[in-house]
Structure formats: structure tokens, C-alpha cells
C-alpha atoms as a printed R data frame, in Angstrom:
    type eleno elety resid chain resno       x      y       z
1   ATOM     1    CA   UNK     A     1 -69.113 17.282 -80.249
2   ATOM     2    CA   UNK     A     2 -66.143 16.835 -78.161
3   ATOM     3    CA   UNK     A     3 -65.077 13.593 -76.302
4   ATOM     4    CA   UNK     A     4 -63.770 14.479 -72.651
5   ATOM     5    CA   UNK     A     5 -61.669 11.410 -71.342
6   ATOM     6    CA   UNK     A     6 -60.691 11.481 -67.728
7   ATOM     7    CA   UNK     A     7 -60.121  8.861 -64.990
8   ATOM     8    CA   UNK     A     8 -62.319 10.020 -62.211
9   ATOM     9    CA   UNK     A     9 -62.789  7.822 -59.190
10  ATOM    10    CA   UNK     A    10 -66.225  6.625 -58.550
11  ATOM    11    CA   UNK     A    11 -66.888  7.878 -55.429
12  ATOM    12    CA   UNK     A    12 -69.728  9.309 -53.613
13  ATOM    13    CA   UNK     A    13 -70.134 13.039 -53.609
14  ATOM    14    CA   UNK     A    14 -69.475 14.795 -50.178
15  ATOM    15    CA   UNK     A    15 -71.245 17.799 -49.064
16  ATOM    16    CA   UNK     A    16 -70.032 19.400 -45.733
17  ATOM    17    CA   UNK     A    17 -72.291 21.706 -43.693
18  ATOM    18    CA   UNK     A    18 -70.413 23.648 -40.983
19  ATOM    19    CA   UNK     A    19 -70.874 24.940 -37.583
20  ATOM    20    CA   UNK     A    20 -72.514 28.002 -36.294
21  ATOM    21    CA   UNK     A    21 -70.060 30.755 -36.615
22  ATOM    22    CA   UNK     A    22 -68.169 28.676 -39.250
23  ATOM    23    CA   UNK     A    23 -69.046 30.445 -42.569
24  ATOM    24    CA   UNK     A    24 -67.670 33.827 -43.606
25  ATOM    25    CA   UNK     A    25 -70.733 36.300 -43.981
26  ATOM    26    CA   UNK     A    26 -70.667 39.292 -46.098
27  ATOM    27    CA   UNK     A    27 -73.155 42.364 -45.795
28  ATOM    28    CA   UNK     A    28 -74.692 44.487 -48.403
29  ATOM    29    CA   UNK     A    29 -76.610 47.767 -47.179
30  ATOM    30    CA   UNK     A    30 -78.939 48.924 -49.449
31  ATOM    31    CA   UNK     A    31 -80.653 51.278 -47.719
32  ATOM    32    CA   UNK     A    32 -78.035 53.229 -45.646
33  ATOM    33    CA   UNK     A    33 -80.532 55.691 -43.924
34  ATOM    34    CA   UNK     A    34 -81.978 52.964 -41.966
35  ATOM    35    CA   UNK     A    35 -78.667 51.743 -40.629
36  ATOM    36    CA   UNK     A    36 -76.599 54.772 -39.738
37  ATOM    37    CA   UNK     A    37 -74.876 52.656 -37.082
38  ATOM    38    CA   UNK     A    38 -72.916 51.115 -39.853
39  ATOM    39    CA   UNK     A    39 -70.618 52.376 -42.639
40  ATOM    40    CA   UNK     A    40 -71.234 51.980 -46.122
41  ATOM    41    CA   UNK     A    41 -71.067 48.018 -46.997
42  ATOM    42    CA   UNK     A    42 -70.985 46.373 -50.364
43  ATOM    43    CA   UNK     A    43 -70.279 42.784 -50.080
44  ATOM    44    CA   UNK     A    44 -68.304 43.679 -46.773
45  ATOM    45    CA   UNK     A    45 -66.942 40.718 -44.911
46  ATOM    46    CA   UNK     A    46 -68.077 41.149 -41.446
47  ATOM    47    CA   UNK     A    47 -67.789 37.389 -39.937
48  ATOM    48    CA   UNK     A    48 -65.342 36.324 -38.574
49  ATOM    49    CA   UNK     A    49 -65.607 39.334 -36.227
50  ATOM    50    CA   UNK     A    50 -63.849 42.422 -37.611
51  ATOM    51    CA   UNK     A    51 -62.178 44.164 -34.741
52  ATOM    52    CA   UNK     A    52 -61.898 47.497 -36.666
53  ATOM    53    CA   UNK     A    53 -65.522 47.638 -37.541
54  ATOM    54    CA   UNK     A    54 -66.402 46.526 -34.126
55  ATOM    55    CA   UNK     A    55 -64.146 49.361 -32.568
56  ATOM    56    CA   UNK     A    56 -65.349 52.194 -34.800
57  ATOM    57    CA   UNK     A    57 -68.963 51.342 -35.079
58  ATOM    58    CA   UNK     A    58 -69.675 49.363 -31.891
59  ATOM    59    CA   UNK     A    59 -73.492 49.255 -32.589
60  ATOM    60    CA   UNK     A    60 -73.248 48.021 -36.130
61  ATOM    61    CA   UNK     A    61 -73.134 44.284 -35.100
62  ATOM    62    CA   UNK     A    62 -76.239 44.632 -33.340
63  ATOM    63    CA   UNK     A    63 -77.875 45.398 -36.752
64  ATOM    64    CA   UNK     A    64 -75.931 42.816 -38.998
65  ATOM    65    CA   UNK     A    65 -76.908 40.035 -36.681
66  ATOM    66    CA   UNK     A    66 -80.449 41.023 -36.135
67  ATOM    67    CA   UNK     A    67 -83.527 39.304 -37.467
68  ATOM    68    CA   UNK     A    68 -86.839 40.348 -39.043
69  ATOM    69    CA   UNK     A    69 -89.861 38.245 -38.572
70  ATOM    70    CA   UNK     A    70 -92.589 38.224 -41.173
71  ATOM    71    CA   UNK     A    71 -95.804 36.991 -39.714
72  ATOM    72    CA   UNK     A    72 -97.392 36.139 -42.996
73  ATOM    73    CA   UNK     A    73 -94.707 33.895 -44.307
74  ATOM    74    CA   UNK     A    74 -93.648 32.963 -40.790
75  ATOM    75    CA   UNK     A    75 -90.072 33.092 -42.035
76  ATOM    76    CA   UNK     A    76 -87.073 35.249 -40.900
77  ATOM    77    CA   UNK     A    77 -84.642 37.578 -42.574
78  ATOM    78    CA   UNK     A    78 -82.128 40.185 -42.333
79  ATOM    79    CA   UNK     A    79 -83.368 43.736 -41.324
80  ATOM    80    CA   UNK     A    80 -84.791 45.571 -44.180
81  ATOM    81    CA   UNK     A    81 -82.064 47.070 -46.182
82  ATOM    82    CA   UNK     A    82 -79.508 44.514 -45.294
83  ATOM    83    CA   UNK     A    83 -78.531 41.210 -47.402
84  ATOM    84    CA   UNK     A    84 -76.396 38.914 -46.172
85  ATOM    85    CA   UNK     A    85 -74.293 36.209 -48.055
86  ATOM    86    CA   UNK     A    86 -71.735 33.454 -47.669
87  ATOM    87    CA   UNK     A    87 -68.888 32.260 -49.960
88  ATOM    88    CA   UNK     A    88 -69.964 30.553 -53.231
89  ATOM    89    CA   UNK     A    89 -71.512 27.103 -53.110
90  ATOM    90    CA   UNK     A    90 -68.599 24.459 -53.038
91  ATOM    91    CA   UNK     A    91 -66.001 26.365 -50.978
92  ATOM    92    CA   UNK     A    92 -64.604 24.415 -48.128
93  ATOM    93    CA   UNK     A    93 -61.038 25.826 -47.803
94  ATOM    94    CA   UNK     A    94 -62.261 28.651 -45.512
95  ATOM    95    CA   UNK     A    95 -63.308 25.921 -43.127
96  ATOM    96    CA   UNK     A    96 -60.246 24.809 -41.484
97  ATOM    97    CA   UNK     A    97 -61.696 22.209 -39.594
98  ATOM    98    CA   UNK     A    98 -62.795 20.376 -42.904
99  ATOM    99    CA   UNK     A    99 -59.694 20.868 -44.656
100 ATOM   100    CA   UNK     A   100 -57.715 17.657 -43.197
101 ATOM   101    CA   UNK     A   101 -60.670 15.509 -44.184
102 ATOM   102    CA   UNK     A   102 -60.933 17.067 -47.796
103 ATOM   103    CA   UNK     A   103 -57.199 16.731 -48.269
104 ATOM   104    CA   UNK     A   104 -57.425 12.938 -47.437
105 ATOM   105    CA   UNK     A   105 -60.445 12.557 -49.728
106 ATOM   106    CA   UNK     A   106 -58.564 14.488 -52.377
107 ATOM   107    CA   UNK     A   107 -56.095 11.537 -52.403
108 ATOM   108    CA   UNK     A   108 -58.681  9.037 -53.214
109 ATOM   109    CA   UNK     A   109 -59.657 11.147 -56.203
110 ATOM   110    CA   UNK     A   110 -62.128 13.590 -54.922
111 ATOM   111    CA   UNK     A   111 -62.140 16.918 -56.783
112 ATOM   112    CA   UNK     A   112 -63.764 20.118 -55.507
113 ATOM   113    CA   UNK     A   113 -67.086 21.075 -57.165
114 ATOM   114    CA   UNK     A   114 -67.238 17.756 -58.663
115 ATOM   115    CA   UNK     A   115 -67.712 15.487 -55.756
116 ATOM   116    CA   UNK     A   116 -66.287 17.281 -52.759
117 ATOM   117    CA   UNK     A   117 -68.557 20.540 -51.735
118 ATOM   118    CA   UNK     A   118 -68.719 23.012 -48.852
119 ATOM   119    CA   UNK     A   119 -72.281 24.174 -48.081
120 ATOM   120    CA   UNK     A   120 -71.636 27.514 -46.457
121 ATOM   121    CA   UNK     A   121 -74.780 29.310 -45.357
122 ATOM   122    CA   UNK     A   122 -75.940 32.409 -43.619
123 ATOM   123    CA   UNK     A   123 -75.966 30.814 -39.917
124 ATOM   124    CA   UNK     A   124 -77.572 33.708 -38.347
125 ATOM   125    CA   UNK     A   125 -81.081 32.921 -39.934
126 ATOM   126    CA   UNK     A   126 -80.932 29.213 -39.562
127 ATOM   127    CA   UNK     A   127 -83.452 27.381 -40.009
128 ATOM   128    CA   UNK     A   128 -86.219 29.849 -40.655
129 ATOM   129    CA   UNK     A   129 -84.591 31.975 -43.347
130 ATOM   130    CA   UNK     A   130 -82.593 29.669 -45.705
131 ATOM   131    CA   UNK     A   131 -85.381 28.556 -48.261
132 ATOM   132    CA   UNK     A   132 -83.295 29.908 -51.304
133 ATOM   133    CA   UNK     A   133 -80.087 28.183 -50.170
134 ATOM   134    CA   UNK     A   134 -81.909 24.924 -49.439
135 ATOM   135    CA   UNK     A   135 -83.114 24.781 -53.023
136 ATOM   136    CA   UNK     A   136 -79.587 25.477 -53.935
137 ATOM   137    CA   UNK     A   137 -78.158 22.680 -51.950
138 ATOM   138    CA   UNK     A   138 -80.792 20.255 -53.116
139 ATOM   139    CA   UNK     A   139 -80.121 21.357 -56.835
140 ATOM   140    CA   UNK     A   140 -76.305 20.540 -56.163
141 ATOM   141    CA   UNK     A   141 -76.834 17.153 -54.855
142 ATOM   142    CA   UNK     A   142 -79.133 16.429 -57.565
143 ATOM   143    CA   UNK     A   143 -76.165 17.397 -60.132
144 ATOM   144    CA   UNK     A   144 -73.577 15.677 -58.433
145 ATOM   145    CA   UNK     A   145 -75.516 12.277 -58.575
146 ATOM   146    CA   UNK     A   146 -75.822 12.973 -62.367
147 ATOM   147    CA   UNK     A   147 -72.153 13.761 -62.696
148 ATOM   148    CA   UNK     A   148 -70.689 11.070 -60.593
149 ATOM   149    CA   UNK     A   149 -73.680  8.451 -60.588
150 ATOM   150    CA   UNK     A   150 -73.387  7.909 -56.902
151 ATOM   151    CA   UNK     A   151 -75.499  9.024 -53.862
152 ATOM   152    CA   UNK     A   152 -74.218 11.734 -51.682
153 ATOM   153    CA   UNK     A   153 -72.760 11.748 -48.209
154 ATOM   154    CA   UNK     A   154 -73.958 14.819 -46.160
155 ATOM   155    CA   UNK     A   155 -71.398 15.783 -43.251
156 ATOM   156    CA   UNK     A   156 -72.691 18.105 -40.694
157 ATOM   157    CA   UNK     A   157 -70.665 19.722 -37.863
158 ATOM   158    CA   UNK     A   158 -72.296 21.200 -34.895
159 ATOM   159    CA   UNK     A   159 -75.191 23.467 -36.078
160 ATOM   160    CA   UNK     A   160 -74.681 21.677 -39.378
161 ATOM   161    CA   UNK     A   161 -75.765 18.509 -38.109
162 ATOM   162    CA   UNK     A   162 -79.001 19.893 -37.540
163 ATOM   163    CA   UNK     A   163 -79.230 21.170 -40.870
164 ATOM   164    CA   UNK     A   164 -78.502 17.433 -41.962
165 ATOM   165    CA   UNK     A   165 -80.911 16.112 -39.890
166 ATOM   166    CA   UNK     A   166 -83.500 18.597 -41.059
167 ATOM   167    CA   UNK     A   167 -82.803 17.585 -44.635
168 ATOM   168    CA   UNK     A   168 -82.907 13.883 -43.786
169 ATOM   169    CA   UNK     A   169 -86.080 14.138 -41.889
170 ATOM   170    CA   UNK     A   170 -88.403 17.138 -42.851
171 ATOM   171    CA   UNK     A   171 -87.195 19.203 -45.867
172 ATOM   172    CA   UNK     A   172 -87.094 16.404 -48.495
173 ATOM   173    CA   UNK     A   173 -89.128 13.525 -49.433
174 ATOM   174    CA   UNK     A   174 -88.371  9.750 -48.834
175 ATOM   175    CA   UNK     A   175 -88.454  9.062 -52.528
176 ATOM   176    CA   UNK     A   176 -85.935 12.064 -52.855
177 ATOM   177    CA   UNK     A   177 -83.563 10.735 -50.306
178 ATOM   178    CA   UNK     A   178 -83.657  7.134 -51.830
179 ATOM   179    CA   UNK     A   179 -82.438  8.486 -55.064
180 ATOM   180    CA   UNK     A   180 -79.854 10.909 -53.917
181 ATOM   181    CA   UNK     A   181 -78.597 10.371 -50.556
182 ATOM   182    CA   UNK     A   182 -76.321  7.340 -49.331
183 ATOM   183    CA   UNK     A   183 -75.495  8.212 -45.771
184 ATOM   184    CA   UNK     A   184 -74.833 11.018 -43.281
185 ATOM   185    CA   UNK     A   185 -72.222 11.818 -40.555
186 ATOM   186    CA   UNK     A   186 -72.969 13.787 -37.500
187 ATOM   187    CA   UNK     A   187 -69.870 15.265 -35.971
188 ATOM   188    CA   UNK     A   188 -70.160 17.063 -32.867
189 ATOM   189    CA   UNK     A   189 -74.028 16.615 -32.810
190 ATOM   190    CA   UNK     A   190 -76.045 19.614 -31.817
191 ATOM   191    CA   UNK     A   191 -79.257 18.785 -33.157
192 ATOM   192    CA   UNK     A   192 -81.007 17.703 -30.013
193 ATOM   193    CA   UNK     A   193 -79.379 20.409 -27.730
194 ATOM   194    CA   UNK     A   194 -76.096 22.346 -27.455
195 ATOM   195    CA   UNK     A   195 -75.908 24.396 -24.222
196 ATOM   196    CA   UNK     A   196 -73.547 27.173 -25.383
197 ATOM   197    CA   UNK     A   197 -75.534 28.700 -28.122
198 ATOM   198    CA   UNK     A   198 -78.741 28.295 -25.860
199 ATOM   199    CA   UNK     A   199 -76.774 30.364 -23.295
200 ATOM   200    CA   UNK     A   200 -75.939 32.935 -25.854
201 ATOM   201    CA   UNK     A   201 -79.696 33.178 -26.370
202 ATOM   202    CA   UNK     A   202 -80.701 33.388 -22.874
203 ATOM   203    CA   UNK     A   203 -78.106 35.716 -21.521
204 ATOM   204    CA   UNK     A   204 -77.767 37.950 -24.731
205 ATOM   205    CA   UNK     A   205 -74.327 37.359 -25.627
206 ATOM   206    CA   UNK     A   206 -72.785 36.003 -28.910
207 ATOM   207    CA   UNK     A   207 -69.500 34.550 -29.710
208 ATOM   208    CA   UNK     A   208 -66.752 37.284 -28.807
209 ATOM   209    CA   UNK     A   209 -68.842 40.117 -29.659
210 ATOM   210    CA   UNK     A   210 -68.771 43.068 -27.370
211 ATOM   211    CA   UNK     A   211 -72.140 43.032 -25.734
212 ATOM   212    CA   UNK     A   212 -74.319 46.073 -26.699
213 ATOM   213    CA   UNK     A   213 -77.841 46.306 -26.390
214 ATOM   214    CA   UNK     A   214 -78.197 45.556 -30.198
215 ATOM   215    CA   UNK     A   215 -76.235 42.448 -29.666
216 ATOM   216    CA   UNK     A   216 -78.389 41.175 -26.934
217 ATOM   217    CA   UNK     A   217 -81.576 41.860 -28.883
218 ATOM   218    CA   UNK     A   218 -79.998 39.915 -31.693
219 ATOM   219    CA   UNK     A   219 -78.958 37.239 -29.614
220 ATOM   220    CA   UNK     A   220 -82.236 36.629 -28.346
221 ATOM   221    CA   UNK     A   221 -83.924 36.843 -31.712
222 ATOM   222    CA   UNK     A   222 -81.141 34.372 -33.290
223 ATOM   223    CA   UNK     A   223 -83.153 31.123 -34.603
224 ATOM   224    CA   UNK     A   224 -79.880 29.348 -34.776
225 ATOM   225    CA   UNK     A   225 -79.411 29.640 -31.000
226 ATOM   226    CA   UNK     A   226 -82.921 29.230 -30.172
227 ATOM   227    CA   UNK     A   227 -83.329 25.891 -32.248
228 ATOM   228    CA   UNK     A   228 -80.155 24.299 -30.145
229 ATOM   229    CA   UNK     A   229 -82.357 24.550 -27.056
230 ATOM   230    CA   UNK     A   230 -82.728 20.845 -25.544
231 ATOM   231    CA   UNK     A   231 -85.142 18.763 -27.586
232 ATOM   232    CA   UNK     A   232 -88.386 18.593 -25.520
233 ATOM   233    CA   UNK     A   233 -88.528 14.719 -26.013
234 ATOM   234    CA   UNK     A   234 -84.789 14.174 -25.185
235 ATOM   235    CA   UNK     A   235 -84.945 16.339 -22.309
236 ATOM   236    CA   UNK     A   236 -88.367 15.563 -21.003
237 ATOM   237    CA   UNK     A   237 -86.916 15.171 -17.376
238 ATOM   238    CA   UNK     A   238 -83.636 17.293 -17.803
239 ATOM   239    CA   UNK     A   239 -83.686 20.359 -15.536
240 ATOM   240    CA   UNK     A   240 -82.550 23.284 -17.496
241 ATOM   241    CA   UNK     A   241 -82.990 26.086 -15.046
242 ATOM   242    CA   UNK     A   242 -82.492 24.748 -11.336
243 ATOM   243    CA   UNK     A   243 -83.656 26.181  -8.133
244 ATOM   244    CA   UNK     A   244 -81.599 24.760  -5.227
245 ATOM   245    CA   UNK     A   245 -83.847 26.176  -2.700
246 ATOM   246    CA   UNK     A   246 -87.236 25.258  -3.994
247 ATOM   247    CA   UNK     A   247 -86.831 22.284  -6.426
248 ATOM   248    CA   UNK     A   248 -90.671 22.523  -7.405
249 ATOM   249    CA   UNK     A   249 -89.627 25.816  -9.191
250 ATOM   250    CA   UNK     A   250 -86.674 24.152 -11.150
251 ATOM   251    CA   UNK     A   251 -87.699 24.345 -15.068
252 ATOM   252    CA   UNK     A   252 -87.513 21.198 -17.373
253 ATOM   253    CA   UNK     A   253 -86.639 21.591 -21.129
254 ATOM   254    CA   UNK     A   254 -90.524 21.192 -22.229
255 ATOM   255    CA   UNK     A   255 -91.216 24.421 -19.679
256 ATOM   256    CA   UNK     A   256 -88.567 26.924 -20.722
257 ATOM   257    CA   UNK     A   257 -90.975 29.094 -23.072
258 ATOM   258    CA   UNK     A   258 -93.130 30.110 -20.050
259 ATOM   259    CA   UNK     A   259 -89.970 30.640 -17.866
260 ATOM   260    CA   UNK     A   260 -88.266 32.811 -20.356
261 ATOM   261    CA   UNK     A   261 -91.352 34.977 -21.076
262 ATOM   262    CA   UNK     A   262 -91.928 35.543 -17.375
263 ATOM   263    CA   UNK     A   263 -88.304 36.442 -17.134
264 ATOM   264    CA   UNK     A   264 -88.365 38.938 -20.185
265 ATOM   265    CA   UNK     A   265 -85.862 36.936 -22.256
266 ATOM   266    CA   UNK     A   266 -88.733 36.339 -24.798
267 ATOM   267    CA   UNK     A   267 -90.673 39.658 -25.533
268 ATOM   268    CA   UNK     A   268 -92.980 40.983 -28.312
269 ATOM   269    CA   UNK     A   269 -92.364 39.265 -31.543
270 ATOM   270    CA   UNK     A   270 -89.417 37.291 -30.221
271 ATOM   271    CA   UNK     A   271 -92.238 35.078 -28.705
272 ATOM   272    CA   UNK     A   272 -93.585 34.593 -32.130
273 ATOM   273    CA   UNK     A   273 -90.187 33.548 -33.623
274 ATOM   274    CA   UNK     A   274 -89.596 31.305 -30.567
275 ATOM   275    CA   UNK     A   275 -93.104 29.749 -31.082
276 ATOM   276    CA   UNK     A   276 -91.965 28.621 -34.796
277 ATOM   277    CA   UNK     A   277 -88.908 27.240 -33.334
278 ATOM   278    CA   UNK     A   278 -90.531 25.418 -30.662
279 ATOM   279    CA   UNK     A   279 -92.414 23.481 -33.106
280 ATOM   280    CA   UNK     A   280 -89.283 21.903 -33.912
281 ATOM   281    CA   UNK     A   281 -88.278 21.109 -30.410
282 ATOM   282    CA   UNK     A   282 -91.331 19.552 -29.585
283 ATOM   283    CA   UNK     A   283 -90.847 16.657 -32.263
284 ATOM   284    CA   UNK     A   284 -89.782 13.233 -31.474
285 ATOM   285    CA   UNK     A   285 -86.370 12.669 -33.136
286 ATOM   286    CA   UNK     A   286 -87.204 10.635 -36.038
287 ATOM   287    CA   UNK     A   287 -84.524  8.476 -37.243
288 ATOM   288    CA   UNK     A   288 -83.330  9.113 -40.789
289 ATOM   289    CA   UNK     A   289 -83.821  6.598 -43.341
290 ATOM   290    CA   UNK     A   290 -79.998  6.240 -44.293
291 ATOM   291    CA   UNK     A   291 -77.291  4.850 -42.469
292 ATOM   292    CA   UNK     A   292 -75.642  7.260 -39.959
293 ATOM   293    CA   UNK     A   293 -72.577  7.900 -38.151
294 ATOM   294    CA   UNK     A   294 -72.389  9.836 -34.887
295 ATOM   295    CA   UNK     A   295 -68.976 11.143 -33.590
296 ATOM   296    CA   UNK     A   296 -69.019 12.793 -30.125
297 ATOM   297    CA   UNK     A   297 -67.265 13.159 -26.865
298 ATOM   298    CA   UNK     A   298 -68.599 12.951 -23.435
299 ATOM   299    CA   UNK     A   299 -65.227 13.247 -21.478
300 ATOM   300    CA   UNK     A   300 -65.170 17.136 -20.984
301 ATOM   301    CA   UNK     A   301 -66.802 19.146 -18.233
302 ATOM   302    CA   UNK     A   302 -69.225 20.929 -20.042
303 ATOM   303    CA   UNK     A   303 -71.948 23.484 -19.151
304 ATOM   304    CA   UNK     A   304 -75.249 21.806 -19.272
305 ATOM   305    CA   UNK     A   305 -77.723 23.791 -17.408
306 ATOM   306    CA   UNK     A   306 -78.281 26.884 -15.183
307 ATOM   307    CA   UNK     A   307 -78.445 27.228 -11.471
308 ATOM   308    CA   UNK     A   308 -81.122 30.093 -11.233
309 ATOM   309    CA   UNK     A   309 -81.575 29.847  -7.483
310 ATOM   310    CA   UNK     A   310 -80.762 33.549  -7.270
311 ATOM   311    CA   UNK     A   311 -82.673 34.603 -10.401
312 ATOM   312    CA   UNK     A   312 -82.212 35.142 -13.981
313 ATOM   313    CA   UNK     A   313 -79.876 38.062 -13.614
314 ATOM   314    CA   UNK     A   314 -77.384 35.824 -11.318
315 ATOM   315    CA   UNK     A   315 -77.498 32.800 -13.285
316 ATOM   316    CA   UNK     A   316 -74.500 30.079 -12.694
317 ATOM   317    CA   UNK     A   317 -73.568 27.022 -14.588
318 ATOM   318    CA   UNK     A   318 -74.036 23.384 -13.783
319 ATOM   319    CA   UNK     A   319 -71.384 21.043 -15.379
320 ATOM   320    CA   UNK     A   320 -71.841 17.646 -16.844
321 ATOM   321    CA   UNK     A   321 -70.663 15.439 -19.927
322 ATOM   322    CA   UNK     A   322 -70.051 16.957 -23.204
323 ATOM   323    CA   UNK     A   323 -67.363 18.282 -25.654
324 ATOM   324    CA   UNK     A   324 -67.008 21.730 -23.924
325 ATOM   325    CA   UNK     A   325 -69.671 23.380 -26.251
326 ATOM   326    CA   UNK     A   326 -72.399 20.883 -26.346
327 ATOM   327    CA   UNK     A   327 -73.816 18.311 -23.837
328 ATOM   328    CA   UNK     A   328 -73.608 14.881 -24.824
329 ATOM   329    CA   UNK     A   329 -77.331 13.870 -23.965
330 ATOM   330    CA   UNK     A   330 -78.654 14.206 -27.512
331 ATOM   331    CA   UNK     A   331 -75.947 12.129 -28.930
332 ATOM   332    CA   UNK     A   332 -76.287  9.309 -26.241
333 ATOM   333    CA   UNK     A   333 -80.225  9.452 -27.019
334 ATOM   334    CA   UNK     A   334 -79.534  8.856 -30.546
335 ATOM   335    CA   UNK     A   335 -77.168  6.058 -30.176
336 ATOM   336    CA   UNK     A   336 -79.724  4.461 -27.555
337 ATOM   337    CA   UNK     A   337 -82.828  4.935 -29.955
338 ATOM   338    CA   UNK     A   338 -81.644  4.567 -33.453
339 ATOM   339    CA   UNK     A   339 -81.118  1.359 -35.082
340 ATOM   340    CA   UNK     A   340 -79.138  2.039 -38.371
341 ATOM   341    CA   UNK     A   341 -76.442  3.967 -36.647
342 ATOM   342    CA   UNK     A   342 -72.690  3.754 -35.595
343 ATOM   343    CA   UNK     A   343 -71.505  5.546 -32.820
344 ATOM   344    CA   UNK     A   344 -67.979  6.823 -31.573
345 ATOM   345    CA   UNK     A   345 -67.903  8.762 -28.122
346 ATOM   346    CA   UNK     A   346 -64.163  9.491 -27.672
347 ATOM   347    CA   UNK     A   347 -64.913  9.837 -23.897
348 ATOM   348    CA   UNK     A   348 -61.531 11.838 -23.598
349 ATOM   349    CA   UNK     A   349 -60.619 15.056 -21.787
350 ATOM   350    CA   UNK     A   350 -58.114 15.852 -24.326
351 ATOM   351    CA   UNK     A   351 -58.349 19.161 -26.402
352 ATOM   352    CA   UNK     A   352 -58.100 16.606 -29.786
353 ATOM   353    CA   UNK     A   353 -61.840 15.687 -29.060
354 ATOM   354    CA   UNK     A   354 -63.136 19.307 -28.119
355 ATOM   355    CA   UNK     A   355 -66.324 20.478 -30.174
356 ATOM   356    CA   UNK     A   356 -64.523 21.885 -33.190
357 ATOM   357    CA   UNK     A   357 -61.197 19.845 -33.258
358 ATOM   358    CA   UNK     A   358 -62.844 16.448 -33.057
359 ATOM   359    CA   UNK     A   359 -63.556 16.909 -36.779
360 ATOM   360    CA   UNK     A   360 -59.738 16.792 -37.680
361 ATOM   361    CA   UNK     A   361 -58.743 14.229 -35.226
362 ATOM   362    CA   UNK     A   362 -56.579 11.706 -37.073
363 ATOM   363    CA   UNK     A   363 -58.626  8.694 -35.895
364 ATOM   364    CA   UNK     A   364 -61.888 10.515 -36.579
365 ATOM   365    CA   UNK     A   365 -60.711 11.241 -40.304
366 ATOM   366    CA   UNK     A   366 -59.966  7.672 -40.933
367 ATOM   367    CA   UNK     A   367 -63.410  6.544 -38.977
368 ATOM   368    CA   UNK     A   368 -65.253  8.868 -41.507
369 ATOM   369    CA   UNK     A   369 -63.444  7.737 -44.527
370 ATOM   370    CA   UNK     A   370 -64.150  4.145 -43.704
371 ATOM   371    CA   UNK     A   371 -67.846  4.988 -43.232
372 ATOM   372    CA   UNK     A   372 -67.998  6.758 -46.486
373 ATOM   373    CA   UNK     A   373 -65.968  4.338 -48.332
374 ATOM   374    CA   UNK     A   374 -68.543  1.381 -47.566
375 ATOM   375    CA   UNK     A   375 -69.420  0.042 -50.896
376 ATOM   376    CA   UNK     A   376 -67.303  2.459 -52.865
377 ATOM   377    CA   UNK     A   377 -65.579  0.695 -55.949
378 ATOM   378    CA   UNK     A   378 -62.945  3.000 -57.375
379 ATOM   379    CA   UNK     A   379 -62.664  2.683 -61.144
380 ATOM   380    CA   UNK     A   380 -62.003  4.587 -64.150
381 ATOM   381    CA   UNK     A   381 -65.206  6.593 -65.258
382 ATOM   382    CA   UNK     A   382 -66.490  5.970 -68.734
383 ATOM   383    CA   UNK     A   383 -65.860  8.913 -71.005
384 ATOM   384    CA   UNK     A   384 -68.528 11.480 -71.016
385 ATOM   385    CA   UNK     A   385 -69.527 12.996 -74.435
386 ATOM   386    CA   UNK     A   386 -70.263 16.844 -74.216
């Protein structure tokens, strides 16, 4: 036996789950005959966007970003002959928006892959295609508890807030959470609706990709964008598609499915995919059974709805409160309806508090550290025998 002695701060393990488009993604093409639009790929990094790949193989991204639906399992996955991975579990250095907070935590004794973890995932197929990754995340949280003798803090950013929310309300048991989860932080929350990715889904574009028929098809099948439509309870009376000439034809959040089918945004098995997502959109936003911190901004003019008076092909934008990417409606609902929650609304037009940058705003970093540190007692750990 070896006696391993180290002074390790007794801190709560922190797990960071990033935003849509945040994680690097790598592709393997195992059946190239099915995907002649792409070059040979063996652990090929295609996200963030590879300009050279996009230029030489303009139809390849439509393949890499697409989704296959399995009616038996009711899950989604990459197309046959394509596998997608992200960075090894624990990596966070590739997430520039989280690094400043991570650096501050390291000053308090945090160590990568001991009590500081990034959880980078295949965002394209969230939430219906990540069963294996979810199992890994749960395992890592349990292992961190054994090592640190402390419950974990989950931090989600944008789409990552949806991931955190689902872990805390649907994908784990109350008994498991009582043992392993201390609290949660929702930064730039998108889990009850975020207009920008919903816009991508409706109009068939994605990020800065050149719009091709394949990209449009992929965007309209992307569950990560669909699930960020406005929650039907929160948006019960919120108009998503406004008709200025005939208000009776305006479409509220719970009515979007039929409108999208009528206007051929949802077709064929896209409808089946959306039906799976709609079960999530219909649910009342259950409050997690752990303390929560919500950090958002309502101070920037943000796209919040469509003016569809001239039809689906001539959509215009309606602006409201938000952080430039997500409307603040969902965060405001949470802060009004949940009881064990602390909220901070920057109410600022500054770029410092835009959707991504608010995570590394200096005051928000301190705000998160105070929330994480609640009841933390830093003291040397007892030696562990291996």
C-alpha cells in the first residue's frame, strides 16, 4: 500500500455544461459510400466550422449535422455511417467563456478532473440522442462525490441550462439528487425558450454555416433547436407568429406545431421528431429540489417573435427584452414562480452581459463563487490510502 498525502481543499465538485455550438465536435465516417459529399474523416474536427471543409465540400455539413430518427427507440442519432464525439470528459479549456471562472476556482484549490470538470457533449443530438453521455456524466458525478466527500454543483450555460434542468427534474431520482447534487447555476437560461435557435429551426439556417438544402434539412431536424421553443406553459399567451392584419390568425406558443406543419417547416418524420420534443415543451416547469441561481439579462433588444403577416417566406422580427440571443421571458417566469432560487438580472445594454459574455463578467464570476461557496469549509483532507 502507498500512503498518498495531499492538501486538497474540501470543495464542492463543479461540473460545467456548455451552450449550443460550444463544444468541439469530431466526426468519423465509417461508411464513406453513403456520404460522398464528404472527404474521408477519422476523428476529424468539423466544429467550430471548418472554412476549408465548407468551401471544398459545400454539402458535407448537411450530412454531418443531420439526424436519424428511430421509431422503435424514439431516439435520434447521426446518420448511418457517421459517429460524432466531443472532447474527453473533463475538458473545459476549450470553453473560453468558462475559463475565467475556472481560473478563479483553481485559486481556491480546485483541480481539473478532481473537482472541476467540463462536460462537453454532442449538442446536435441533444436531448434525444445522449443516453450514453448522460450515463457517463452521472458516473463522473458519483465518482467526484467519493473523492471529495461533497455534493456537486452543476453550472449550465444557454442550452446547457436545459441539460441541467433535465438532470434535476426528469433524468435522475430524488434520492440520487439528495445524495449527489448540492445546487445548480443557470447562466443565460434557455431551458424555457430561446428565440435564436428556434429561428434557426423555423427558417432552416444554423450558426454561420452557408445555407444549403442539406443545412436547411438538418436545422429543421435538430432537436437541440426544437427543444428551445418557448415552453407552452410559460408562453401560454405569448404570440410567436404575429399576424398584424388579422390578429385571430396569430399563433401562440402552444399552437406552433400545427402552424409549422401547415407551412411545411415540419414534414415527414420531422413531425415525429418534433412530437417527441413537444412532450417536453408541454410540461409545467418543475422547480428543482436543490437551490438554484439564475443569472440573466433583460436589457438588450432581442428577437422574441416573428411578424408573419406576409407569410412564412417573408418573416420579420419582433423585438423585446433579452440578452441578444434569448428572450428573458423564461428566466422571469422562473424567478416569479420558484421559491428556492436566487436571481440576478443585469438589466444592461452592455456587451458585458450579452448571452455568452455574461458568464465571464467579473461581477457574475464573484456572484457564482459566493453561491458555490455557501457552506464550503476549506480544510486539509485526510490522507487517503491507495
